[in-house]
Coordinates of C-alpha atoms in Angstrom, one line a residue:
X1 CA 0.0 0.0 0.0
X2 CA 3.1 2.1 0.3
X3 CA 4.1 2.1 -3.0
X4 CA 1.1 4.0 -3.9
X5 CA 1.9 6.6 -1.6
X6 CA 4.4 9.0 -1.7
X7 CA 4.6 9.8 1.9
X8 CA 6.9 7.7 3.6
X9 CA 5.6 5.6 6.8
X10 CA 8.2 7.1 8.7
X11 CA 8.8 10.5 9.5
X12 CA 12.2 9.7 7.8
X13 CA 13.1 7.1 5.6
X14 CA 13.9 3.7 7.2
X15 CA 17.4 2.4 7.5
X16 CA 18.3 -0.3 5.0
X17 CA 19.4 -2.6 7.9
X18 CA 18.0 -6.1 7.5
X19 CA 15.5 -7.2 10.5
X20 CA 16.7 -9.5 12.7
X21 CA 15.6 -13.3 12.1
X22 CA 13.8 -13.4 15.4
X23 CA 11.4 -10.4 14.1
X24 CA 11.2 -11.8 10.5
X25 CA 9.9 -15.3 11.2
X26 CA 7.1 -13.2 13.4
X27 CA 3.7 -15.8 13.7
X28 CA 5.5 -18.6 11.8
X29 CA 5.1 -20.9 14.4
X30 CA 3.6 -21.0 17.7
X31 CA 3.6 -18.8 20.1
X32 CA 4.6 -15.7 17.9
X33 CA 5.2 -12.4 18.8
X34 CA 2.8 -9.9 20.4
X35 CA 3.7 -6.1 19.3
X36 CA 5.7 -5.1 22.8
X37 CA 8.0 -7.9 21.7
X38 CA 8.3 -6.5 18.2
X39 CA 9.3 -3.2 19.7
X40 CA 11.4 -4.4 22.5
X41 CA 13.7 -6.8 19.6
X42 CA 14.0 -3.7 16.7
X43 CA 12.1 -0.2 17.4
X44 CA 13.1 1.0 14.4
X45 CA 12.3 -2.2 12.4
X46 CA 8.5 -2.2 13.7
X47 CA 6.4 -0.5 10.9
X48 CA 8.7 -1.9 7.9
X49 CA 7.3 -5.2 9.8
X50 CA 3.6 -4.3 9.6
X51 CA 4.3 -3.4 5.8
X52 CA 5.9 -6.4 4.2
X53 CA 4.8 -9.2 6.9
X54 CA 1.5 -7.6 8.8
X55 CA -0.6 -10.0 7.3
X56 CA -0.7 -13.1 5.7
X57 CA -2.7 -15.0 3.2
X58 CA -4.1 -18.1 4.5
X59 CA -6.4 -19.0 1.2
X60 CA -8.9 -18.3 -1.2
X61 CA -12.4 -19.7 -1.9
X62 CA -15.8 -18.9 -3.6
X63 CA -18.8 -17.1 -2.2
X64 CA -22.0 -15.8 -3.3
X65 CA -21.6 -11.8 -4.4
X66 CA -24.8 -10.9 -2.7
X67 CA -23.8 -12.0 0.5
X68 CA -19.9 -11.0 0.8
X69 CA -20.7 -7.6 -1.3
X70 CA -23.1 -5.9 1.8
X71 CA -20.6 -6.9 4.2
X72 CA -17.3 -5.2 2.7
X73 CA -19.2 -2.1 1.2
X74 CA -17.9 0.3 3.9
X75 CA -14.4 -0.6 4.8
X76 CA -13.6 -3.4 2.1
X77 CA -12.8 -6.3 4.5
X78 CA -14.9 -8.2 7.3
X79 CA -12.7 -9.2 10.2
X80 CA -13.3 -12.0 13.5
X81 CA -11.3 -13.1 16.2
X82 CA -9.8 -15.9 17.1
X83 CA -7.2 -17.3 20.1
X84 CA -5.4 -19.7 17.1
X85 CA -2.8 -18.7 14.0
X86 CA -4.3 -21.2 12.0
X87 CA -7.4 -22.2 11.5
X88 CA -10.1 -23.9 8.9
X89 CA -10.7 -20.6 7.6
X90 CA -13.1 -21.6 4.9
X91 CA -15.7 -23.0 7.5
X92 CA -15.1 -20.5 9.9
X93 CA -15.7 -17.4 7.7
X94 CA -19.3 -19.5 6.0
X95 CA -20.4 -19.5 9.1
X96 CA -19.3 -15.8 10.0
X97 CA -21.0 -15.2 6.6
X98 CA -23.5 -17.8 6.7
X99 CA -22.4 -19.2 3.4
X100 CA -23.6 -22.9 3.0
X101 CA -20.5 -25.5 2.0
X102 CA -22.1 -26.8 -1.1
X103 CA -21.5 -24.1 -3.5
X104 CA -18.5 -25.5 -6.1
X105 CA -21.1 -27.2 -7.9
X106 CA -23.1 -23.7 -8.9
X107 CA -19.9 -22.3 -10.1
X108 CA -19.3 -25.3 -12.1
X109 CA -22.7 -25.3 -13.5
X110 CA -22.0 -21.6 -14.8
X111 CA -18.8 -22.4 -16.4
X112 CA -20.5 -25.3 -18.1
X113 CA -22.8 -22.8 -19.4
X114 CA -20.4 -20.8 -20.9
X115 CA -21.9 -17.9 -19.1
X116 CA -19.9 -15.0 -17.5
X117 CA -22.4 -13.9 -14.6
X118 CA -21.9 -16.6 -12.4
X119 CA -22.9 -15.0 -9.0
X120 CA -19.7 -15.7 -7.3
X121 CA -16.7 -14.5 -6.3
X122 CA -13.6 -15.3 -5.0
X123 CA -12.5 -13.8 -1.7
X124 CA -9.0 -14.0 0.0
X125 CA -8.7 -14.9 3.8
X126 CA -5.3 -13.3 5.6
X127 CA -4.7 -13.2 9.2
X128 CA -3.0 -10.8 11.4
X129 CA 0.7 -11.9 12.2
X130 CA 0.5 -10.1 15.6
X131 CA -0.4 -12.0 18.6
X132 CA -3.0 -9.8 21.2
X133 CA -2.9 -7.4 18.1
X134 CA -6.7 -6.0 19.6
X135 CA -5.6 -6.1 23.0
X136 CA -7.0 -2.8 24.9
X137 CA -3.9 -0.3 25.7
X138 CA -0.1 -0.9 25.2
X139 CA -0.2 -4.3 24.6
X140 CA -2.2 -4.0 21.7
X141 CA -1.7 -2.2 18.4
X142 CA -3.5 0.8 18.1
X143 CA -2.4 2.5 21.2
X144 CA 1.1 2.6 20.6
X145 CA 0.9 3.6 16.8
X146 CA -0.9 6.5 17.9
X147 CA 1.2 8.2 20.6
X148 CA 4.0 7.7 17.7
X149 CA 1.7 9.3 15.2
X150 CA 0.7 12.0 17.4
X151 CA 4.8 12.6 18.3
X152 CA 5.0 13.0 14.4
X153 CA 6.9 10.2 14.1
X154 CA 5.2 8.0 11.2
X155 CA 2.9 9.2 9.3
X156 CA -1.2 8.7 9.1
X157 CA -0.7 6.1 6.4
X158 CA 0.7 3.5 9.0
X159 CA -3.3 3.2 10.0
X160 CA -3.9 2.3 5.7
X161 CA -1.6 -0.7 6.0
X162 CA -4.0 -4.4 6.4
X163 CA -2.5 -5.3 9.7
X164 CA -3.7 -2.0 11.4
X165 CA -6.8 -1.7 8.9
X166 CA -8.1 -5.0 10.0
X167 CA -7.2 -4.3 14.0
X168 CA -9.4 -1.3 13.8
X169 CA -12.4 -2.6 12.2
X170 CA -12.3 -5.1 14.0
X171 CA -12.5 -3.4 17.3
X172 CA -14.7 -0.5 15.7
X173 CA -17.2 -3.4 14.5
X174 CA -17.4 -5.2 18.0
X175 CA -16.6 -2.3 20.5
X176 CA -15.7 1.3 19.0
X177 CA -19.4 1.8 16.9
X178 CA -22.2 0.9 19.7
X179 CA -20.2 3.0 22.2
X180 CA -20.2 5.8 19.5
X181 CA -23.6 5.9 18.8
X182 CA -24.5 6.1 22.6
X183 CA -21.5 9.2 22.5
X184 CA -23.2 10.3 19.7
X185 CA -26.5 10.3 21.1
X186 CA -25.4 12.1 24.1
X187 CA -23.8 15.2 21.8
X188 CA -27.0 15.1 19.6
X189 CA -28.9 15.6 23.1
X190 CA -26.4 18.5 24.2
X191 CA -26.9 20.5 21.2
X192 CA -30.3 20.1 20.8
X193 CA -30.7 21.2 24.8
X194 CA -28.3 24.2 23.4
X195 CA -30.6 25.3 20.5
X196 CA -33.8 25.2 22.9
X197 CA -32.1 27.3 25.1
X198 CA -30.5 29.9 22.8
X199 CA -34.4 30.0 21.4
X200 CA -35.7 30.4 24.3
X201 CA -33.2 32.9 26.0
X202 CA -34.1 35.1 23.0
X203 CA -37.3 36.6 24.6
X204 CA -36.5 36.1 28.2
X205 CA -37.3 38.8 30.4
X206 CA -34.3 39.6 32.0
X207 CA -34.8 41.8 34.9
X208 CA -36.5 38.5 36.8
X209 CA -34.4 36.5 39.3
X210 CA -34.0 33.4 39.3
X211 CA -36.9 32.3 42.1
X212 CA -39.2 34.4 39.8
X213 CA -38.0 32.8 36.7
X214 CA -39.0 29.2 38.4
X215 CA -42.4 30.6 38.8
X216 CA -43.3 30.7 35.1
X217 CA -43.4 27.9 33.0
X218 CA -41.5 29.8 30.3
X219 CA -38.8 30.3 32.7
X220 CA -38.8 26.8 33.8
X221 CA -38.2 25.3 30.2
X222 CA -35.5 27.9 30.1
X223 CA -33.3 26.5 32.8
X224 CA -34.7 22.9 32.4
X225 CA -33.1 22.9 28.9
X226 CA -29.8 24.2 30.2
X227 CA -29.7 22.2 32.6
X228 CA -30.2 18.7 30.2
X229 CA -27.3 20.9 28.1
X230 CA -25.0 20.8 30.8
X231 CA -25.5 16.8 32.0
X232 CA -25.1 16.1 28.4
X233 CA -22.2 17.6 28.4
X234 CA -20.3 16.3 31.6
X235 CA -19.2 12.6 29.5
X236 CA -17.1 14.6 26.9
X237 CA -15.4 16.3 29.9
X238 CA -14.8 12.9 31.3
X239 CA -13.6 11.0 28.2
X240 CA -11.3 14.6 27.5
X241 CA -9.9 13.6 31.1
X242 CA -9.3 10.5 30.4
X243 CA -7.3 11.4 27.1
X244 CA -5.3 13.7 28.6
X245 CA -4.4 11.4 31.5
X246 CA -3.9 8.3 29.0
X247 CA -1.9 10.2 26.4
X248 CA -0.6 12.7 28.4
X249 CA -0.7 17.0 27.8
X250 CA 1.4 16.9 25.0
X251 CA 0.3 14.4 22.6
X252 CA -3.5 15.4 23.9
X253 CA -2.7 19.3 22.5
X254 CA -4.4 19.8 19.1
X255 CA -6.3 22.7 17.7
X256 CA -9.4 20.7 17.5
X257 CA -8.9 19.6 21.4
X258 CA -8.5 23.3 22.3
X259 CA -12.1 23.8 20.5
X260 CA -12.9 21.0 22.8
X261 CA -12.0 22.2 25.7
X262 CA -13.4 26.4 24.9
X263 CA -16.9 24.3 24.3
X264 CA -16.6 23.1 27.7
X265 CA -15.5 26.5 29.5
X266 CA -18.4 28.4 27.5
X267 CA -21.2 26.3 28.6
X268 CA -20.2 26.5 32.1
X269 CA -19.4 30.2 31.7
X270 CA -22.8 30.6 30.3
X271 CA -24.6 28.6 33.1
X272 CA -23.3 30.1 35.5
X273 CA -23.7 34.0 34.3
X274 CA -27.7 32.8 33.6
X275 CA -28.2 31.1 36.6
X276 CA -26.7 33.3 38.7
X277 CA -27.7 36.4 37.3
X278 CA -24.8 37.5 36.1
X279 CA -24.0 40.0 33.5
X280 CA -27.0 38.4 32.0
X281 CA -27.9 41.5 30.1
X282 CA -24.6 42.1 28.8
X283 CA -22.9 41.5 25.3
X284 CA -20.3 39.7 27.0
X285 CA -22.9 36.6 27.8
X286 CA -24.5 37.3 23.8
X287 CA -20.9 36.7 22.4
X288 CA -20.4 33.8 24.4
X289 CA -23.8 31.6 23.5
X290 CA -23.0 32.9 20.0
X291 CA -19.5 31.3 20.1
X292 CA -21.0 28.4 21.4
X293 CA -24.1 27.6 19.1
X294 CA -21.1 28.0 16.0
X295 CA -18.5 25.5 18.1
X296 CA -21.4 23.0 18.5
X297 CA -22.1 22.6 14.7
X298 CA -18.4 22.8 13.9
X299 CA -18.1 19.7 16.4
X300 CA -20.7 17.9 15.1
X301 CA -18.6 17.3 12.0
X302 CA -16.6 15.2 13.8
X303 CA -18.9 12.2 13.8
X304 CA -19.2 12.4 10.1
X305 CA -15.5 11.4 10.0
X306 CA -16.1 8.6 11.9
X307 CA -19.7 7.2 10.0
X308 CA -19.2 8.2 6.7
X309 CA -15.4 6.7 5.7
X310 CA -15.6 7.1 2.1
X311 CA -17.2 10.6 2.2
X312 CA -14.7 13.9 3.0
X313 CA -15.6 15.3 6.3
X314 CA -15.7 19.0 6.3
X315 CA -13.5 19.1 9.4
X316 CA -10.6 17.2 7.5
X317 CA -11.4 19.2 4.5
X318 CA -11.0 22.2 6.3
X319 CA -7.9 21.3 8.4
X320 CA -6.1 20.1 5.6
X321 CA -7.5 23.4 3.2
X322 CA -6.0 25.9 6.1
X323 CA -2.8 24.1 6.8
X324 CA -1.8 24.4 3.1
X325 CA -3.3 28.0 2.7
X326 CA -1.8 29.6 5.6
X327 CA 1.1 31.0 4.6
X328 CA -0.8 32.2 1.2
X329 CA -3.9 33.8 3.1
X330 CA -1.1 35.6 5.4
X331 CA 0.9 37.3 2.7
X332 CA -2.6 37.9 1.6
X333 CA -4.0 39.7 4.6
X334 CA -0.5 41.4 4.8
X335 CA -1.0 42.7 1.5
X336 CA -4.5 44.0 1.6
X337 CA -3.3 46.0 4.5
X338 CA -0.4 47.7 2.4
X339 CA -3.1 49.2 0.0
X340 CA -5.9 49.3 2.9
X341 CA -2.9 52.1 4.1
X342 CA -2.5 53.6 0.7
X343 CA -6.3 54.5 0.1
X344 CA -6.6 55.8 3.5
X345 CA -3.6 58.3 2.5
X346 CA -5.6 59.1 -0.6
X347 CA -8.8 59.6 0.4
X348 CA -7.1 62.4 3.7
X349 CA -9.2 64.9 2.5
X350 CA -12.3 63.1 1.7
X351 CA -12.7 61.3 5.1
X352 CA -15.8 63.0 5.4
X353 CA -17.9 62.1 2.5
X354 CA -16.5 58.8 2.1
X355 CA -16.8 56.8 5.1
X356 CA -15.5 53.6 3.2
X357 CA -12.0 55.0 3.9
X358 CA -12.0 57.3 6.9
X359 CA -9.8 54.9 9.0
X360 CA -7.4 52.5 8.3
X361 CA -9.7 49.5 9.1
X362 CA -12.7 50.5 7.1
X363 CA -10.3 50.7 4.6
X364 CA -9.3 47.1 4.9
X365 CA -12.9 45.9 5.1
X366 CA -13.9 47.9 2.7
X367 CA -11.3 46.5 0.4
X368 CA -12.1 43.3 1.4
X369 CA -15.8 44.0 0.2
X370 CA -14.5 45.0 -3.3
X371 CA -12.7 42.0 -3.7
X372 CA -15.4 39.5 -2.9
X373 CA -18.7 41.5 -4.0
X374 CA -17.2 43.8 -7.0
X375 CA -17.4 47.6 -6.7
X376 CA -18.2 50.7 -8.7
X377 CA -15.6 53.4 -9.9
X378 CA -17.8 56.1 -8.8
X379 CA -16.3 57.2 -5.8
X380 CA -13.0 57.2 -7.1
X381 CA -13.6 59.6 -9.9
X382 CA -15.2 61.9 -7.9
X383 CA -12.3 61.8 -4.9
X384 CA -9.4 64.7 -4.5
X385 CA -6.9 62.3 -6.6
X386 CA -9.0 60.2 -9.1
X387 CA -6.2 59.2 -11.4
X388 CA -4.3 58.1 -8.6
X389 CA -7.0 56.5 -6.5
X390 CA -8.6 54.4 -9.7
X391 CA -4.9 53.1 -10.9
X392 CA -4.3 52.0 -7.9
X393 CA -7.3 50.1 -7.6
X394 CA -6.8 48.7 -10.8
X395 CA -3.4 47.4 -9.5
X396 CA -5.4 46.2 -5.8
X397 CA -8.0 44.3 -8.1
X398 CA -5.3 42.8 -10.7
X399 CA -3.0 41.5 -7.5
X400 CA -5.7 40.3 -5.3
X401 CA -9.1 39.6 -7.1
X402 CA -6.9 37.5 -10.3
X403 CA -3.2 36.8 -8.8
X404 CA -4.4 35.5 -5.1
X405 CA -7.6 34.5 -5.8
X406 CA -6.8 31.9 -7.9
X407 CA -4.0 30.9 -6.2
X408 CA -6.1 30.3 -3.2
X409 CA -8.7 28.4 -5.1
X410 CA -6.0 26.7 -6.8
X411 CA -4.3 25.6 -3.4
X412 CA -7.4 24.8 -2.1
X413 CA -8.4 22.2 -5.0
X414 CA -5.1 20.7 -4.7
X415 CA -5.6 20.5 -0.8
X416 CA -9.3 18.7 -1.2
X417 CA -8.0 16.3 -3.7
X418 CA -5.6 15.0 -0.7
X419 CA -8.0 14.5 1.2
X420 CA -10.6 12.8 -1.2
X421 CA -7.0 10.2 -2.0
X422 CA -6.6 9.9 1.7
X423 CA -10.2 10.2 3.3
X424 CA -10.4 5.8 4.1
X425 CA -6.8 6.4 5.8
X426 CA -8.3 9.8 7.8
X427 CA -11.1 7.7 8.8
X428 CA -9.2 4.9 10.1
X429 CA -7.4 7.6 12.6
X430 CA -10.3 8.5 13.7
X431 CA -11.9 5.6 14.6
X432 CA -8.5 4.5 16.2

């Protein structure tokens, strides 16, 4: 799966050093190798290991498309457990699939026929040369090929390789996905307790206190709602404990976290301003439910990630859009200021009937308006210094409006088409 990557697995290329016979021969007899010992014998040996000998093929045989097909739509592989290497994988996985044994004869029948539909397919079964490769924690797989991920040192494609492919649906199918939807559930309930009370808050009458709010059912629903907000919300602080404490600060620190954790502090800060009567007329509590109600949505991505695999969640989209575009929208900003600066100089002594350019920041939004919405050479005719004032907006609307545009959109394209290439691989992070 490397090869079709450019990105190597490692942060840097692997050393060409051969991997020691012990680590080689991994599952090839009894009892194998669990993935501490694989790290303990040749750390730096450990994801070359996953990518040549992860897996291995244990056969082939012939099932009915409309059964195998519904199963492997999603992720492309079905996966089971079991204590043994080897096993009679055939009957095992007809009865995983519920396949019945006498099937050769219908594919013989078709060939006979001369007939190219036959109904059947052949399907591969491989098995995971790790020993306690599920196991919850360190001793398992995913654990430790996530800290080194999030220290940046291999790179998300590790979690496209079989081994780790197969280890993660396989604990997503039997674990990860009913305790998601029941996380899910709980966010869904948050923000919908949220939205009541933003609604509701919206024609509150704010000189009551809170004993005279309890009076009125009105008042009741208000507090009820942020109250079911704030329960809803207490398991997200708990698993975000539990993250930190597991992974520690450092590999826990992530932009995305941080929007986590503001999420948190706002809907505390707002229950406690409401409830306790504090500032509760001010813009101070407006801008912080408004924050809020926009953090909410912007989280509720994140589940698409995680249920939708072959579809590009906004969230990655957007990560991957700004990461490549910073730099670009910077120079941008920085450059829209420099003629944000040069109309304001211009327009000195027509401050007062043009509005658009009496400070330096109106000048800046206003030019920001131009180069998004189009404008009208009106008001630079009629200024103190029109030849002046309309080449140089010329010039603003050649550099910006063609040059940068389209090298943002440009950049962007290039950035979405990344993640479209990589969006199974994001999705498999995710879920780990």
């Amino acid at each position: 799966m490397s090869d079709n990557h450019s990105e190597p697995l490692l942060g840097q290329e692997p050393s060409q050093e051969e991997v020691p016979e012990d680590l080689e021969r991994g599952l090839s007899g009894e009892p194998g190798h669990d993935f501490r010992h694989l790290i303990e014998v040749q750390p730096e040996a450990v994801i070359r290991y996953l990518e040549k000998h992860g897996v291995s093929q244990l056969g082939s045989f012939h099932v009915p498309d409309s059964v195998v097909f519904p199963l492997i739509r999603s992720t492309g592989m079905i996966t089971l457990g079991s204590e043994h290497h080897s096993i009679d994988f055939e009957a095992v996985w007809r009865e995983r699939m519920q396949v019945p044994e006498n099937h050769d004869h219908l594919v013989g029948s078709h060939e006979a026929q001369g007939g190219h539909w036959s109904g059947m397919v052949e399907v591969e079964a491989h098995v995971v040369n790790i020993r306690n490769a599920v196991a919850a924690d360190d001793e398992g797989l995913l654990k430790p090929l996530l800290k080194r991920w999030q220290d940046e040192a291999c790179s998300q494609m590790v979690f496209g390789l079989p081994a780790v492919r197969a280890v993660i649906n396989f604990k997503w199918d039997r674990w990860a996905r009913p305790l998601m939807i029941i996380e899910f559930g709980c966010y869904v309930l948050w923000l919908l307790a949220f939205q009541i009370f933003l609604l509701l808050f919206q024609e509150e009458d704010l000189s009551k206190n809170l004993l005279e709010l309890l009076e009125s059912p009105y008042g009741f629903a208000i507090l009820a709602s942020e109250a079911v907000a704030l329960l809803a919300m207490t398991p997200f602080v708990y698993l975000e404990i539990c993250t930190v404490v597991e992974f520690g600060p450092s590999r826990w620190l992530s932009t995305w976290n941080l929007i986590n954790m503001i999420t948190y502090i706002l809907q505390v800060a707002i229950d406690v301003m409401h409830v306790g009567r504090l500032y509760v007329g001010s813009e101070t509590l407006s801008l912080f439910i408004a924050a809020q109600c926009l953090l909410l949505w912007l989280r509720f991505q994140f589940f698409v990630r995680v249920f939708q695999p072959t579809k590009n969640a906004f969230v990655d989209t957007l990560q991957s859009i700004l990461d490549d575009v910073k730099w670009s929208l910077l120079f941008l900003v920085l450059t829209m200021w420099g003629f944000a600066g040069a109309f304001y100089i211009l327009f000195r002594e027509d401050q007062a009937e043009y509005e658009e350019f009496n400070t330096i920041w109106h000048s800046w939004l206003t030019l920001f308006s131009f180069m998004m919405t189009g404008f009208e050479f009106g008001m630079f005719y009629e200024c103190s210094n029109p030849e002046a004032a309309t080449l140089l907006m010329v010039l603003y609307m050649f550099v910006v409006a063609v040059i940068f545009l389209n090298l943002l959109i440009g950049i962007m394209a290039d950035s979405w088409k990344t993640v479209s290439i990589s969006c199974a691989v994001s999705c498999n992070v995710a879920r780990s």
